[in-house]
XYZ file of C-alpha atoms in Angstrom:
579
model
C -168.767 118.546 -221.725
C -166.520 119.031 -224.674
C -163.003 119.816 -224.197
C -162.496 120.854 -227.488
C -160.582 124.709 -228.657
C -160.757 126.315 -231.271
C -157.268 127.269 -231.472
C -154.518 125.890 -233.502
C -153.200 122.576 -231.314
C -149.447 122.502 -231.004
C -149.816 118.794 -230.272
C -151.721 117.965 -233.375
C -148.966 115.269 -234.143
C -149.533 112.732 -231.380
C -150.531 109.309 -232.069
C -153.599 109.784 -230.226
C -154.487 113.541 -231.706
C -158.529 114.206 -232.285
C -157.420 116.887 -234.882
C -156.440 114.090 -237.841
C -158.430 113.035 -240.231
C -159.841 109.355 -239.670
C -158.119 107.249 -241.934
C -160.915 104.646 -242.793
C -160.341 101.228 -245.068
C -163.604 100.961 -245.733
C -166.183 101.669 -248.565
C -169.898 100.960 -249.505
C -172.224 98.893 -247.129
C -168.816 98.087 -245.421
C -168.192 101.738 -244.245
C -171.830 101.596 -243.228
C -171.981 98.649 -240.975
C -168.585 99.784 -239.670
C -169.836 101.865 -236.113
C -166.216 104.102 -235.613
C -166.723 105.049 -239.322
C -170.604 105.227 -239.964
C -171.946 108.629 -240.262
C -175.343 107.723 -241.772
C -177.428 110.828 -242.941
C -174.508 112.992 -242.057
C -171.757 111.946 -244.862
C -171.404 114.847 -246.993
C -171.559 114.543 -250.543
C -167.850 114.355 -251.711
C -167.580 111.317 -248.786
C -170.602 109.942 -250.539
C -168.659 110.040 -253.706
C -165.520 109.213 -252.071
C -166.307 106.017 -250.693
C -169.194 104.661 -252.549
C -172.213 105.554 -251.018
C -174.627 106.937 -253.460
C -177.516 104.596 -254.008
C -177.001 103.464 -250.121
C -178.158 106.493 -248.352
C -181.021 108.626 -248.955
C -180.153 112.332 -250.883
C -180.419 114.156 -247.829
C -177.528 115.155 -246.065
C -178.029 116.212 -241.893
C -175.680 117.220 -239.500
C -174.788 115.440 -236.271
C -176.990 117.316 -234.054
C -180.034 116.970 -236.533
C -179.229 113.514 -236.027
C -179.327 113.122 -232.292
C -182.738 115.324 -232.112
C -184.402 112.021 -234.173
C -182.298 109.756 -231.881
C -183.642 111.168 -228.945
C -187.249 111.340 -230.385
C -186.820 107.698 -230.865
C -185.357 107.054 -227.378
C -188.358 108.862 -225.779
C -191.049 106.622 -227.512
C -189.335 103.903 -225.743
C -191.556 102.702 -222.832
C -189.460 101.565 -219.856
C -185.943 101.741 -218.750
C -184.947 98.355 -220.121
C -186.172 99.129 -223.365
C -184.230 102.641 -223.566
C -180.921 100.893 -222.967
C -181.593 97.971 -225.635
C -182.457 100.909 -227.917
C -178.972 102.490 -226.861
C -176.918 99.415 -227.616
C -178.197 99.143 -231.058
C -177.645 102.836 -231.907
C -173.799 101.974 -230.387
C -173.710 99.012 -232.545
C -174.520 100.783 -235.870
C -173.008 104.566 -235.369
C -170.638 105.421 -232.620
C -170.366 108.821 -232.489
C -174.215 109.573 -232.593
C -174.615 106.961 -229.869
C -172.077 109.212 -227.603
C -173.008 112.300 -228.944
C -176.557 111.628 -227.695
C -175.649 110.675 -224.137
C -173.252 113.637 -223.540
C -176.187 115.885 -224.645
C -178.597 114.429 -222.001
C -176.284 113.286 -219.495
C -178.345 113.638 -216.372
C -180.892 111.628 -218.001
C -179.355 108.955 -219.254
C -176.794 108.273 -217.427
C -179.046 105.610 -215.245
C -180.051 103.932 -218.449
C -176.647 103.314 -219.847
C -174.971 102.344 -216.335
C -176.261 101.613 -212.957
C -179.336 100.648 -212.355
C -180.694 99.859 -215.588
C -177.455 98.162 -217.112
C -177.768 95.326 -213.990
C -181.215 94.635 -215.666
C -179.837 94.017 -219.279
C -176.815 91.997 -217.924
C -179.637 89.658 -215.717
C -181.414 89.625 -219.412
C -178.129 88.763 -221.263
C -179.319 86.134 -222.887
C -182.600 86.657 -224.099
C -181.861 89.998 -225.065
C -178.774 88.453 -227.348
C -178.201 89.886 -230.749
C -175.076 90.789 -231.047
C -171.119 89.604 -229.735
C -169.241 92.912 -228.019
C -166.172 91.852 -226.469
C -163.647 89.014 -225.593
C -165.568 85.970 -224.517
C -162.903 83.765 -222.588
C -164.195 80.981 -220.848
C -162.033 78.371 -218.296
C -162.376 75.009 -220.629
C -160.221 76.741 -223.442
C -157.348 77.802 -221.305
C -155.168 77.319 -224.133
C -157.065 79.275 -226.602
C -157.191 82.470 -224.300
C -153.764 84.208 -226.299
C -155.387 83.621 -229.681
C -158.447 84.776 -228.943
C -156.938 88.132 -227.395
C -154.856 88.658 -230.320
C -157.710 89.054 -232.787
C -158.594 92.756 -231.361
C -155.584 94.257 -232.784
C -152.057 95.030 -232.595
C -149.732 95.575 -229.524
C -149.852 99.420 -230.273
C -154.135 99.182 -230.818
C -155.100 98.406 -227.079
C -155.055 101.349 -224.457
C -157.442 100.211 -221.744
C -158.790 96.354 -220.822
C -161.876 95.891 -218.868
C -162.222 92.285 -217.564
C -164.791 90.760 -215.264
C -165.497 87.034 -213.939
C -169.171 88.215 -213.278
C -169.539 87.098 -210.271
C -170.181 90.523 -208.359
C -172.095 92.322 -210.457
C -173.861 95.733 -209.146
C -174.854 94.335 -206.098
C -177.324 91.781 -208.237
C -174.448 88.778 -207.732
C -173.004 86.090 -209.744
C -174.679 86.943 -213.608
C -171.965 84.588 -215.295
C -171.192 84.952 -219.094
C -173.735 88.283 -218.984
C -170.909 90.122 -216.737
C -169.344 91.084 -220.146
C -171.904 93.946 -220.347
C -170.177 95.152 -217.487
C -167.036 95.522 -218.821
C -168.701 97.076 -222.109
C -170.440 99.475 -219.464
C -167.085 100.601 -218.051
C -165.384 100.880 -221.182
C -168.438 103.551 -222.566
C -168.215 105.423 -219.409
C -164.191 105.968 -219.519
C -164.964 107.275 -223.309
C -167.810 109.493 -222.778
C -166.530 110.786 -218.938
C -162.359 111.058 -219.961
C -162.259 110.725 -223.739
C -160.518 107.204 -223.910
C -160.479 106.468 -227.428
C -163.558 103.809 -227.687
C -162.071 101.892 -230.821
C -158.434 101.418 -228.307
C -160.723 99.556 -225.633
C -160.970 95.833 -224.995
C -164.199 94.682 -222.843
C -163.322 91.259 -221.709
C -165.369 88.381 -219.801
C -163.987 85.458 -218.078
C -166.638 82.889 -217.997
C -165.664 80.416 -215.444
C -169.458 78.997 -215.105
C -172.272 80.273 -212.706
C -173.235 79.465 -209.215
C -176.598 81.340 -210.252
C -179.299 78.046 -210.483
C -181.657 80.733 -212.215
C -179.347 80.839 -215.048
C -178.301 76.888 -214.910
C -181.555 76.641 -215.279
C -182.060 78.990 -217.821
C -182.470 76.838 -221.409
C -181.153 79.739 -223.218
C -178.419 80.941 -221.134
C -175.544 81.717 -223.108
C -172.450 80.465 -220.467
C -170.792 77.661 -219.471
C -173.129 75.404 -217.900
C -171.767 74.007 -215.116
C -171.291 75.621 -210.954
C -168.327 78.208 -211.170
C -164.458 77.013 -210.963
C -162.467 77.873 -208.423
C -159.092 77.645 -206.860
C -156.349 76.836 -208.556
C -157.799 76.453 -211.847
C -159.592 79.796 -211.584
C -156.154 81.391 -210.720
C -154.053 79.924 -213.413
C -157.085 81.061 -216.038
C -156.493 84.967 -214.523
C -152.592 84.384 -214.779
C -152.925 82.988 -218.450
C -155.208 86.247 -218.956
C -153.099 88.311 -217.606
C -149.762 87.314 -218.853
C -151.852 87.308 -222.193
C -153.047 90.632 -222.532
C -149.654 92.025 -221.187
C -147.049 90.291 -224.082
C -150.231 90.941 -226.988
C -151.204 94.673 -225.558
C -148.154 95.558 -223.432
C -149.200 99.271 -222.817
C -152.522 98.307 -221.993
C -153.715 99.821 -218.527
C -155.897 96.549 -216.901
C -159.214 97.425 -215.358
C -160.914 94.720 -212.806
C -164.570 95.006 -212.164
C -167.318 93.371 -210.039
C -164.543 89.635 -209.071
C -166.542 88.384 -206.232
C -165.192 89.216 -202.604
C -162.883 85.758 -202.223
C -161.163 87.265 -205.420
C -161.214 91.019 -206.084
C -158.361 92.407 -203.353
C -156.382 89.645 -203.813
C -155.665 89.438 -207.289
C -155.150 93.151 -207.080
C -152.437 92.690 -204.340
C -151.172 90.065 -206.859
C -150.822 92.032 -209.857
C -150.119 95.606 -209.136
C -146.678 95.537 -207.872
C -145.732 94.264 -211.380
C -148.223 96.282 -214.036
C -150.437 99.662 -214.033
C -153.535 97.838 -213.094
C -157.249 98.906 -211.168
C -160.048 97.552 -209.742
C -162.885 100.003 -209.638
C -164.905 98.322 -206.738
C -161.781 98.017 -204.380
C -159.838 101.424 -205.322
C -162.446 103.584 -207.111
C -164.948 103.688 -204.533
C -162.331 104.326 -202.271
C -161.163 107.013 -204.088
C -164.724 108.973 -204.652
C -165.256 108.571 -200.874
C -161.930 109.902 -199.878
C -162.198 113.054 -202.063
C -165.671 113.514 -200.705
C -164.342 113.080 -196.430
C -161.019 115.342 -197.239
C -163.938 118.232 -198.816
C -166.073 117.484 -195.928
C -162.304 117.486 -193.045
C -161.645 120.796 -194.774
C -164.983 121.820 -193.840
C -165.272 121.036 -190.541
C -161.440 122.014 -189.868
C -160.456 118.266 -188.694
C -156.734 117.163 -190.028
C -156.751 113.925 -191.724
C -154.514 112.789 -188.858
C -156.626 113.289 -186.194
C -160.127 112.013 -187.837
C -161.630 108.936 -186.779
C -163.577 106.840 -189.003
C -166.272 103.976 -188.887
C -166.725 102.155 -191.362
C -170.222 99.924 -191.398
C -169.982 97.231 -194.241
C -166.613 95.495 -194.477
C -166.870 93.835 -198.023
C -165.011 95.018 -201.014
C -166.283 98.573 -201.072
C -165.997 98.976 -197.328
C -162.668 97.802 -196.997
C -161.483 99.553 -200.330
C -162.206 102.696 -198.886
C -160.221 102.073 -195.715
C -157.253 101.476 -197.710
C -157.452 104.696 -199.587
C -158.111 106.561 -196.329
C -155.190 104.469 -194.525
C -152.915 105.043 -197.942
C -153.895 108.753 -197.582
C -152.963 109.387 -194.656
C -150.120 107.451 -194.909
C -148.840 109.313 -197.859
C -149.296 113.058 -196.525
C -147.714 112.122 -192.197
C -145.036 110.155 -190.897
C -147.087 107.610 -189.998
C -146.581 103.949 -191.465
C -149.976 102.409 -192.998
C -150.357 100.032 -189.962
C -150.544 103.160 -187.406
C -152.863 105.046 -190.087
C -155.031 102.016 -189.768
C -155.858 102.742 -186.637
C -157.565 105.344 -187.485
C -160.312 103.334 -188.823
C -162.938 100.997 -187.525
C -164.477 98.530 -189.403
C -168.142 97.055 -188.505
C -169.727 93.699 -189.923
C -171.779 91.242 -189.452
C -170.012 89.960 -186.446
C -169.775 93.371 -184.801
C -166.435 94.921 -184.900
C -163.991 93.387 -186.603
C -161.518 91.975 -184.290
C -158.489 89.931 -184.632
C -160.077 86.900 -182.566
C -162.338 86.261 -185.754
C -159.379 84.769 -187.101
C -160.300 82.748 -190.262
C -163.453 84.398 -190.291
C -161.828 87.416 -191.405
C -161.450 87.854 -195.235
C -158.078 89.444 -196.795
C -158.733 92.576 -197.007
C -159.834 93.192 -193.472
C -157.347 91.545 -191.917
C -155.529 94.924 -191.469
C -158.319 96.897 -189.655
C -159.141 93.544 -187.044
C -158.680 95.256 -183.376
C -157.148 93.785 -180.963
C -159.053 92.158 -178.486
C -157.312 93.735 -175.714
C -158.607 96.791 -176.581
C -161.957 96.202 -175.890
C -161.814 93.926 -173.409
C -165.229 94.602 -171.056
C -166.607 96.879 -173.476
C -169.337 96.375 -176.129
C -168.675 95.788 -179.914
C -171.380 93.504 -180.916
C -173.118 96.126 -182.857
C -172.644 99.718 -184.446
C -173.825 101.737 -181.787
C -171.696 100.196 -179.130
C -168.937 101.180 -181.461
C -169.635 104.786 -182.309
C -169.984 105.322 -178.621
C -166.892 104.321 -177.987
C -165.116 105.761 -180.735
C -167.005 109.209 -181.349
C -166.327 109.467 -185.022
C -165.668 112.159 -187.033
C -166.849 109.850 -189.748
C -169.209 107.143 -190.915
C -169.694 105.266 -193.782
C -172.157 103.103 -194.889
C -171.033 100.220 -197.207
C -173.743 97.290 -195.488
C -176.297 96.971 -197.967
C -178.590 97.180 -194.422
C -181.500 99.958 -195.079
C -182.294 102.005 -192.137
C -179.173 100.890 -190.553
C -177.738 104.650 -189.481
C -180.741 104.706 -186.834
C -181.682 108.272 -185.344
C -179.865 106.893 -182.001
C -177.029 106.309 -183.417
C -176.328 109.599 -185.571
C -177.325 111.751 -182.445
C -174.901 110.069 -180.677
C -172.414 111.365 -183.027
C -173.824 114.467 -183.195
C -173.322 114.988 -179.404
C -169.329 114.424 -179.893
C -168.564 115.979 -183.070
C -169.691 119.795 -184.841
C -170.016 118.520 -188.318
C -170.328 114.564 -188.560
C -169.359 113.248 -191.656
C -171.904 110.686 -192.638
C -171.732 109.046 -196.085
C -174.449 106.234 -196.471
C -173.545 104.705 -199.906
C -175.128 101.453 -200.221
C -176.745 100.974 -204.034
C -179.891 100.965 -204.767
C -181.265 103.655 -203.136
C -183.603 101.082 -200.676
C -180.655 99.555 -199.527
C -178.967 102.871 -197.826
C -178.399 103.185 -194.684
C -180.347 106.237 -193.642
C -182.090 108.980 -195.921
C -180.564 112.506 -196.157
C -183.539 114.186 -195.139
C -183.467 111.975 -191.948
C -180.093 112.400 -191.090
C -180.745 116.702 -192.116
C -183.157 116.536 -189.200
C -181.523 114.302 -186.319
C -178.552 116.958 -186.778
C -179.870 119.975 -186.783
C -178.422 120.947 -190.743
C -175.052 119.909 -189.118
C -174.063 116.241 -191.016
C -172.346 116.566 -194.516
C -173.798 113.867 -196.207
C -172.867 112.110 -199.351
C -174.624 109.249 -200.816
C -174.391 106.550 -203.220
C -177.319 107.331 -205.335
C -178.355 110.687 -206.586
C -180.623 112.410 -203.982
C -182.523 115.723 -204.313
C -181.496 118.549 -201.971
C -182.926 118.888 -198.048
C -184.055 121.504 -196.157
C -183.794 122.054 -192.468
C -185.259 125.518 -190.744
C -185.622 127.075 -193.591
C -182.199 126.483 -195.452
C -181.513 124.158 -197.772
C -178.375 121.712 -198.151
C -176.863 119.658 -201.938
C -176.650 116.120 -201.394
C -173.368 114.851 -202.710
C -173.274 111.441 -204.984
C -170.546 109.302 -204.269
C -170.420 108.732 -208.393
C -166.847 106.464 -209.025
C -167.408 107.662 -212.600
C -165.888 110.646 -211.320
C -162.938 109.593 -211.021
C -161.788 106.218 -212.526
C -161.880 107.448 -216.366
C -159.865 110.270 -215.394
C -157.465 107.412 -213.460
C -157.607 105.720 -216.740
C -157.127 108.538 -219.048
C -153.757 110.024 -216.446
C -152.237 106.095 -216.614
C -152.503 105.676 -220.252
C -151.495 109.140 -221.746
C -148.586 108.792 -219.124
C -147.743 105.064 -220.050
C -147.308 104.801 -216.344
C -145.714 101.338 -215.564
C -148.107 101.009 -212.450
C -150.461 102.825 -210.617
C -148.935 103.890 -207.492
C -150.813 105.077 -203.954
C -149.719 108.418 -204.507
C -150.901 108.495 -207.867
C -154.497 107.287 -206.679
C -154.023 109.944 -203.787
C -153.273 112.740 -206.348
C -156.539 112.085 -208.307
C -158.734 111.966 -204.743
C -157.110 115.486 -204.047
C -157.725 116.725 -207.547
C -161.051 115.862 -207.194
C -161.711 116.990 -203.926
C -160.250 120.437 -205.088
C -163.185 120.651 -206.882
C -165.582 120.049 -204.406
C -168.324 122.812 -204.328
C -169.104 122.894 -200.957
C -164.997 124.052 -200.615
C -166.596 127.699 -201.607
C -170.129 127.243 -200.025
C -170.927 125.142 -197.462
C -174.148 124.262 -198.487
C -173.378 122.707 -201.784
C -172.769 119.496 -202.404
C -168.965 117.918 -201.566
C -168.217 116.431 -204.784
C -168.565 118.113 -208.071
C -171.485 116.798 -210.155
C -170.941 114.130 -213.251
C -172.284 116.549 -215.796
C -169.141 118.457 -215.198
C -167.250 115.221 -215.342
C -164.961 115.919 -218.829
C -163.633 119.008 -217.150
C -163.334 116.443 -213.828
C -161.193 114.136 -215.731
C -158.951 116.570 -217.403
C -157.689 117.998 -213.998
C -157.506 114.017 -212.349
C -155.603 113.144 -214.925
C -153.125 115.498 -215.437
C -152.824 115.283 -211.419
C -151.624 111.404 -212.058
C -149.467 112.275 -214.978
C -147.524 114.343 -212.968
C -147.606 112.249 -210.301
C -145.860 109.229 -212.507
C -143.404 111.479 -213.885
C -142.534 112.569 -210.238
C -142.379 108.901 -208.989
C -140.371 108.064 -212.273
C -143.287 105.755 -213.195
C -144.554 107.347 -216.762
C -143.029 105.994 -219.960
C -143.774 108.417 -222.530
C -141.645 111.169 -223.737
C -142.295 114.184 -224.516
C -144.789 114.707 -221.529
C -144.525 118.573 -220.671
C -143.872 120.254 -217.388
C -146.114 123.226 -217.634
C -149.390 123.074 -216.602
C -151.070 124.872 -219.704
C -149.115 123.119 -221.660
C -149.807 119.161 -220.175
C -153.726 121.012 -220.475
C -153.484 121.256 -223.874
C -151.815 118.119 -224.123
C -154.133 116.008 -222.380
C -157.171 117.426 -224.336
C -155.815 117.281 -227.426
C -156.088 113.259 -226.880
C -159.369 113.072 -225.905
C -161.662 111.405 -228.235
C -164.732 113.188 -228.403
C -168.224 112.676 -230.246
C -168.137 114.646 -233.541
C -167.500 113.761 -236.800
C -163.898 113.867 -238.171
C -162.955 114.125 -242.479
C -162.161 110.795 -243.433
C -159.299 110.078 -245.443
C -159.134 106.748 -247.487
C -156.788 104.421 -246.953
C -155.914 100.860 -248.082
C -156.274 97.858 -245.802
């Protein structure tokens, strides 16, 4: 996963260059309780001398991949999955690099353990597993504390990327409170280790407005506020004062939302991105993944984005996020506005189809894909087979958290209308999806390109066998990040988020066999990144959106010049420096 050369840079000037020295304050037990500076066993002798250290390290000198083979012997002894990722954070809280080194070197494995599911275990654990602060704790009674407490991570030039959470969302387990912070931690270590964001220029933020979890109320050592979770317009003048915050302290921060609970998450993203380059991860990013994994699967079956239909079963955030990406998509590359491109599109929930008769019922976000009633007037909608024979989909998505919802009547139906249906069950954890890939294999005949939210090992039907795609969004919001902040883009336009879905669809496997999976897998997600984001740089400066100068125009060029930024996990000289 490195995207390191071994070549001379020519952009080994930048701010942001991996090829300078560290320049490091710090000496003695300082430097060694410092994580961005700590190199433990692996200082050489003229740093030990340099900075202080003899008498505080054993005589023996290692390198940094002696160093990860004990890590990794003591992460094995660990007994369950909970235990490996409290093992992880203190490793990350006393050495940095080795902490990242060790993950990109076993990737596959322990991916699970540092994210999804085994993070959503730690974060319901928050507070008995409590040792040490990481992050911006911001909570709705000091409202006029938030600015000070911001300012104390840094200068406006210090802060590339902000990762802020209300926790009440969180990875499908719900409202965790003051624990969502780990969250935002989470995100911030995967946008480092996926797309080289530098880890000491990110901000991992938590705004605690209480907990409508009794479990945790209850909970004589939870760490929160106390008290059932605000909301209204106290909640949204706490975002706003967050917001305008972290904008005058951090002004070329990019602003990541994560896991806001339904009420919240599209509309304060509709509030804030006209005016700043801002995300949300559960509306956009799993949008995005999806997207680059239906245009693969369109190429595929030779289907034109403008012709597809899609059904959509599961109309919360992720649902709905991904019909806006679709909609913007098709938007972007036709003459059609988004409200004819909407058509396209039929959301299911728990009411049946959702129609414009629910009225209040229906939440923001899926206000736009409501049918109208006159439509199907006399005809069935109550449920998701009605639908998909009425609409004979190209496409369906699962986004319901319903297990065995894609029943084997319902995908032969679409097999009996379509060559090569398009079925993407994504609901996390892996009981929750809607149908199994070896199910869906069989009641197609090997026909269905499938894509699913959790990994999944390949199927066989007659004697061939078929890749199971992973909807993964960590394939493609670090690269987001990493395009938005090398760029300085001043916001983070539709056909910038449409640029990274077609860079990463270009490298769908199953584009050069058929049989391989439709989204590239996350071990080869550095190389992922790289081409996302030089595919939104170039979309900002096209759009007139990116800030920066000096940004170049040819592509080996803006190559070298987005690796050369990239932090990675190896051990720089360190040069000493006065505070």
């Amino acid at each position: 996963m490195s995207s390191s050369t071994s070549k001379q840079s020519n952009y080994g000037d930048l701010p942001l260059s991996f090829a300078k020295p560290l320049e490091c304050p710090w000496t003695g037990t300082f430097l060694l309780t410092s994580p961005p500076f700590n190199k433990g066993s692996a200082f050489t002798k003229e740093e030990r001398k340099e900075f202080g250290l003899h008498g505080l390290l054993p005589p023996g000198v290692q390198s940094l991949d002696e160093q990860v083979q004990r890590a990794y012997d003591q992460y094995s002894s660990r007994q369950d999955a909970l235990a490996k990722n409290t093992f992880m954070t203190s490793m990350k809280e006393q050495n940095e690099v080795l902490y990242y080194k060790l993950i990109n070197d076993h990737l596959k494995e322990m991916f699970s353990i540092i994210y999804t599911p085994t993070e959503g275990d730690a974060i319901q654990n928050f507070s008995r597993l409590f040792r040490k602060p990481e992050g911006c704790f911001l909570n709705i009674l000091d409202q006029d504390r938030v600015y000070d407490n911001l300012a104390q991570f840094g200068k406006p030039d210090d802060i590339d990327y902000i990762v802020v959470t209300d926790g009440e969302e969180i990875l499908g387990i719900g409202d965790q409170g003051v624990g969502g912070v780990l969250i935002s931690v989470a995100k911030s270590v995967i946008t480092t280790l996926c797309a080289g964001v530098h880890p000491s220029r990110t901000l991992a933020v938590v705004l605690d407005c209480g907990t409508d979890n009794e479990q945790l109320l209850k909970d004589e050592l939870y760490l929160g506020l106390r008290q059932p979770r605000v909301r209204g317009d106290k909640y949204d003048k706490f975002v706003d004062i967050f917001v305008q915050s972290a904008r005058k302290l951090y002004p070329r921060a990019y602003i990541h939302f994560e896991d806001f609970g339904l009420p919240n998450a599209r509309r304060l993203l509709d509030l804030y991105r006209p005016h700043m380059a801002c995300f949300n991860d559960d509306v956009q990013g799993t949008g995005c993944v999806t997207l680059a994994g239906v245009m693969a699967g369109l190429e595929i079956s030779k289907v034109k984005m403008t012709d597809m239909r899609m059904v959509i079963f599961g109309s919360g955030t992720a649902g709905t996020g991904i019909a806006d990406q679709v909609r913007d998509a098709i938007a972007a590359d036709s003459e059609k506005s988004k409200e004819e491109a909407a058509k396209q599109i039929w959301c299911v929930d728990k009411p049946g189809l959702l129609m414009k008769s629910h009225g209040d019922r229906l939440t923001h976000a899926q206000v736009d894909y409501a049918r109208d009633d006159k439509e199907w007037e006399n005809i069935s909608h109550d449920d998701l087979l009605s639908v998909v024979k009425q609409v004979r989909p190209h496409i369906l998505i699962g986004t319901s958290t319903k297990p065995k919802a894609f029943t084997e009547e319902i995908i032969k139906e679409m097999v009996k209308h379509v060559e090569r249906p398009i079925i993407f069950p994504l609901s996390n954890p892996t009981r929750l999806h809607e149908a199994d890939p070896k199910d869906i294999n069989e009641w197609t005949k090997g026909k269905a390109l499938i894509a699913t939210g959790s990994p999944f090992p390949p199927v066989e039907y007659d004697g061939k066998k078929y890749e199971i795609a992973e909807c993964n969004n960590s394939t493609c919001f670090p690269g987001l990040a990493l395009g938005t902040i090398l760029s300085r883009s001043r916001l983070l336009s539709d056909k910038m988020l449409v640029a990274a879905v077609k860079a990463l669809a270009a490298m769908s496997p199953a584009l050069k066999d058929p049989d391989k999976g439709l989204l590239p897998d996350v071990v080869d997600v550095r190389e992922i990144s790289v081409r996302i984001a030089k595919a939104v740089i170039e979309q900002a400066v096209e759009e007139g959106l990116a800030t920066e100068q000096g940004i170049p125009n040819n592509n080996d060029d803006l190559d070298e010049w987005v690796r050369e930024q990239m932090w990675e996990p190896r051990y720089r000289p360190l040069k000493r420096v006065t505070k």
